[in-house]
mmCIF file of C-alpha atoms in Angstrom:
data_model
loop_
_atom_site.group_PDB
_atom_site.id
_atom_site.type_symbol
_atom_site.label_atom_id
_atom_site.label_comp_id
_atom_site.label_asym_id
_atom_site.label_seq_id
_atom_site.Cartn_x
_atom_site.Cartn_y
_atom_site.Cartn_z
ATOM 1 C CA MET W 1 -10.718 24.141 -3.265
ATOM 2 C CA LEU W 2 -12.667 21.578 -5.301
ATOM 3 C CA SER W 3 -16.431 21.348 -5.624
ATOM 4 C CA HIS W 4 -16.464 18.053 -7.500
ATOM 5 C CA VAL W 5 -14.549 15.808 -9.852
ATOM 6 C CA THR W 6 -16.403 14.097 -12.686
ATOM 7 C CA VAL W 7 -15.093 11.002 -14.459
ATOM 8 C CA GLY W 8 -16.656 10.056 -17.775
ATOM 9 C CA VAL W 9 -17.551 6.364 -18.041
ATOM 10 C CA ASN W 10 -19.365 4.206 -20.575
ATOM 11 C CA ASP W 11 -21.099 1.909 -18.059
ATOM 12 C CA VAL W 12 -22.268 3.589 -14.853
ATOM 13 C CA GLU W 13 -23.108 0.314 -13.102
ATOM 14 C CA GLN W 14 -19.653 -1.120 -13.866
ATOM 15 C CA ALA W 15 -18.105 2.134 -12.606
ATOM 16 C CA ARG W 16 -20.129 1.902 -9.368
ATOM 17 C CA ARG W 17 -18.850 -1.645 -8.798
ATOM 18 C CA PHE W 18 -15.271 -0.496 -9.469
ATOM 19 C CA TYR W 19 -15.199 2.794 -7.561
ATOM 20 C CA GLY W 20 -17.521 1.935 -4.654
ATOM 21 C CA PRO W 21 -15.112 -0.348 -2.747
ATOM 22 C CA ILE W 22 -12.086 1.870 -3.445
ATOM 23 C CA LEU W 23 -13.824 5.062 -2.326
ATOM 24 C CA ASP W 24 -15.145 3.235 0.745
ATOM 25 C CA VAL W 25 -11.565 2.409 1.777
ATOM 26 C CA LEU W 26 -10.766 6.121 1.405
ATOM 27 C CA GLY W 27 -13.698 7.026 3.662
ATOM 28 C CA LEU W 28 -16.048 8.454 1.019
ATOM 29 C CA LYS W 29 -19.729 7.565 1.289
ATOM 30 C CA PRO W 30 -22.347 7.233 -1.470
ATOM 31 C CA ARG W 31 -24.436 10.377 -1.924
ATOM 32 C CA PHE W 32 -26.595 9.429 -4.930
ATOM 33 C CA ALA W 33 -26.819 6.798 -7.650
ATOM 34 C CA ASP W 34 -29.110 5.960 -10.517
ATOM 35 C CA ALA W 35 -28.722 4.645 -14.061
ATOM 36 C CA ALA W 36 -27.245 7.949 -15.269
ATOM 37 C CA TRP W 37 -24.654 8.728 -12.607
ATOM 38 C CA ALA W 38 -23.316 8.119 -9.119
ATOM 39 C CA GLY W 39 -21.614 10.346 -6.574
ATOM 40 C CA TRP W 40 -19.662 9.949 -3.333
ATOM 41 C CA GLN W 41 -18.822 12.494 -0.643
ATOM 42 C CA PRO W 42 -16.775 12.776 2.544
ATOM 43 C CA PRO W 43 -18.661 11.786 5.712
ATOM 44 C CA ALA W 44 -18.139 15.201 7.335
ATOM 45 C CA GLY W 45 -19.622 17.321 4.547
ATOM 46 C CA ASP W 46 -21.220 17.415 1.148
ATOM 47 C CA ARG W 47 -18.117 18.493 -0.826
ATOM 48 C CA PRO W 48 -16.025 17.685 -2.695
ATOM 49 C CA LEU W 49 -18.020 15.157 -4.671
ATOM 50 C CA PHE W 50 -16.549 12.362 -6.764
ATOM 51 C CA ILE W 51 -18.934 11.656 -9.665
ATOM 52 C CA VAL W 52 -19.026 9.023 -12.412
ATOM 53 C CA THR W 53 -21.362 9.540 -15.352
ATOM 54 C CA ARG W 54 -21.850 9.014 -19.049
ATOM 55 C CA PRO W 55 -20.856 12.102 -21.041
ATOM 56 C CA PHE W 56 -23.596 14.737 -21.188
ATOM 57 C CA ASP W 57 -23.338 14.991 -24.977
ATOM 58 C CA GLY W 58 -24.333 11.323 -25.355
ATOM 59 C CA GLY W 59 -21.011 10.354 -26.938
ATOM 60 C CA GLU W 60 -18.613 7.697 -25.743
ATOM 61 C CA ALA W 61 -16.412 8.487 -22.759
ATOM 62 C CA ALA W 62 -12.747 8.794 -23.759
ATOM 63 C CA VAL W 63 -9.634 9.282 -21.649
ATOM 64 C CA GLY W 64 -7.361 12.282 -21.939
ATOM 65 C CA ASN W 65 -3.620 12.155 -22.362
ATOM 66 C CA GLY W 66 -1.910 13.583 -19.297
ATOM 67 C CA GLN W 67 -5.030 13.825 -17.170
ATOM 68 C CA MET W 68 -5.206 12.043 -13.839
ATOM 69 C CA ILE W 69 -7.172 12.268 -10.617
ATOM 70 C CA ALA W 70 -5.220 11.783 -7.381
ATOM 71 C CA LEU W 71 -7.123 10.625 -4.308
ATOM 72 C CA LEU W 72 -5.651 11.264 -0.872
ATOM 73 C CA ALA W 73 -5.067 8.364 1.527
ATOM 74 C CA ASP W 74 -4.487 8.627 5.272
ATOM 75 C CA LYS W 75 -1.623 6.118 5.333
ATOM 76 C CA ARG W 76 0.549 4.030 3.027
ATOM 77 C CA ALA W 77 -1.306 0.811 3.807
ATOM 78 C CA THR W 78 -4.456 2.457 2.455
ATOM 79 C CA VAL W 79 -2.630 3.175 -0.812
ATOM 80 C CA ASP W 80 -1.627 -0.485 -1.029
ATOM 81 C CA ARG W 81 -5.167 -1.643 -0.281
ATOM 82 C CA CYS W 82 -6.745 0.649 -2.889
ATOM 83 C CA HIS W 83 -4.297 -0.431 -5.596
ATOM 84 C CA ALA W 84 -4.939 -4.101 -4.829
ATOM 85 C CA LEU W 85 -8.701 -3.499 -4.917
ATOM 86 C CA ALA W 86 -8.412 -1.709 -8.241
ATOM 87 C CA MET W 87 -6.611 -4.730 -9.706
ATOM 88 C CA GLN W 88 -9.243 -7.123 -8.308
ATOM 89 C CA LEU W 89 -12.078 -4.974 -9.675
ATOM 90 C CA GLY W 90 -10.851 -4.906 -13.277
ATOM 91 C CA GLY W 91 -8.459 -1.982 -13.242
ATOM 92 C CA THR W 92 -5.047 -2.038 -14.895
ATOM 93 C CA ASP W 93 -1.767 -1.213 -13.207
ATOM 94 C CA ALA W 94 -0.151 2.096 -14.132
ATOM 95 C CA GLY W 95 2.440 2.150 -11.343
ATOM 96 C CA GLN W 96 2.889 -0.123 -8.341
ATOM 97 C CA PRO W 97 2.641 1.339 -4.824
ATOM 98 C CA GLY W 98 5.864 2.876 -3.655
ATOM 99 C CA VAL W 99 7.818 5.930 -2.524
ATOM 100 C CA ARG W 100 8.338 8.502 -5.271
ATOM 101 C CA PRO W 101 11.130 10.680 -3.811
ATOM 102 C CA HIS W 102 11.290 12.813 -6.960
ATOM 103 C CA TYR W 103 7.956 14.343 -5.785
ATOM 104 C CA HIS W 104 9.062 14.662 -2.150
ATOM 105 C CA PRO W 105 10.689 12.318 0.412
ATOM 106 C CA ASP W 106 7.433 11.071 1.950
ATOM 107 C CA TYR W 107 5.307 10.776 -1.202
ATOM 108 C CA TYR W 108 3.895 7.254 -1.467
ATOM 109 C CA GLY W 109 1.605 6.571 -4.389
ATOM 110 C CA ALA W 110 0.077 3.952 -6.647
ATOM 111 C CA TYR W 111 -1.375 4.421 -10.107
ATOM 112 C CA PHE W 112 -4.053 2.548 -12.016
ATOM 113 C CA ARG W 113 -6.641 2.887 -14.741
ATOM 114 C CA ASP W 114 -10.334 2.169 -14.296
ATOM 115 C CA PRO W 115 -12.170 -0.145 -16.746
ATOM 116 C CA ASP W 116 -12.771 2.853 -19.074
ATOM 117 C CA GLY W 117 -9.069 3.776 -19.068
ATOM 118 C CA ASN W 118 -9.249 6.828 -16.774
ATOM 119 C CA LYS W 119 -5.993 7.217 -14.858
ATOM 120 C CA LEU W 120 -6.099 7.526 -11.091
ATOM 121 C CA CYS W 121 -3.593 7.793 -8.307
ATOM 122 C CA VAL W 122 -4.033 7.065 -4.625
ATOM 123 C CA CYS W 123 -1.327 8.739 -2.581
ATOM 124 C CA CYS W 124 -0.194 9.498 0.945
ATOM 125 C CA HIS W 125 2.084 12.449 1.775
ATOM 126 C CA LEU W 126 2.960 11.294 5.297
ATOM 127 C CA PRO W 127 6.010 9.386 6.504
ATOM 128 C CA GLU W 128 5.572 5.697 7.346
#
């Protein structure tokens, strides 16, 4: 369904250091990187891409209110690991890992913001 997701950042190198380890845990592999942008892809294909870049218009990257990107994890332990990595890499907590039964009985998610303030979720929809 998705071709790519682009996250606006103010420092591409900082974003690479933040996202690289987290996306590695989720099984995504680097596809390209230079001073302007970086992208990761699944190992079995070239889409969807996860891209970080400075805004095309040359302005500062700014977060939206109510916008969030949710990344799918294969198991709950992966959610825990990604949240912990995000905290170690300079992210800020926006919701500790845990079951969120108001979404559905098996939904297990964690929420955090990257160093630019973009909100992300890592979630697993499978039972323990």
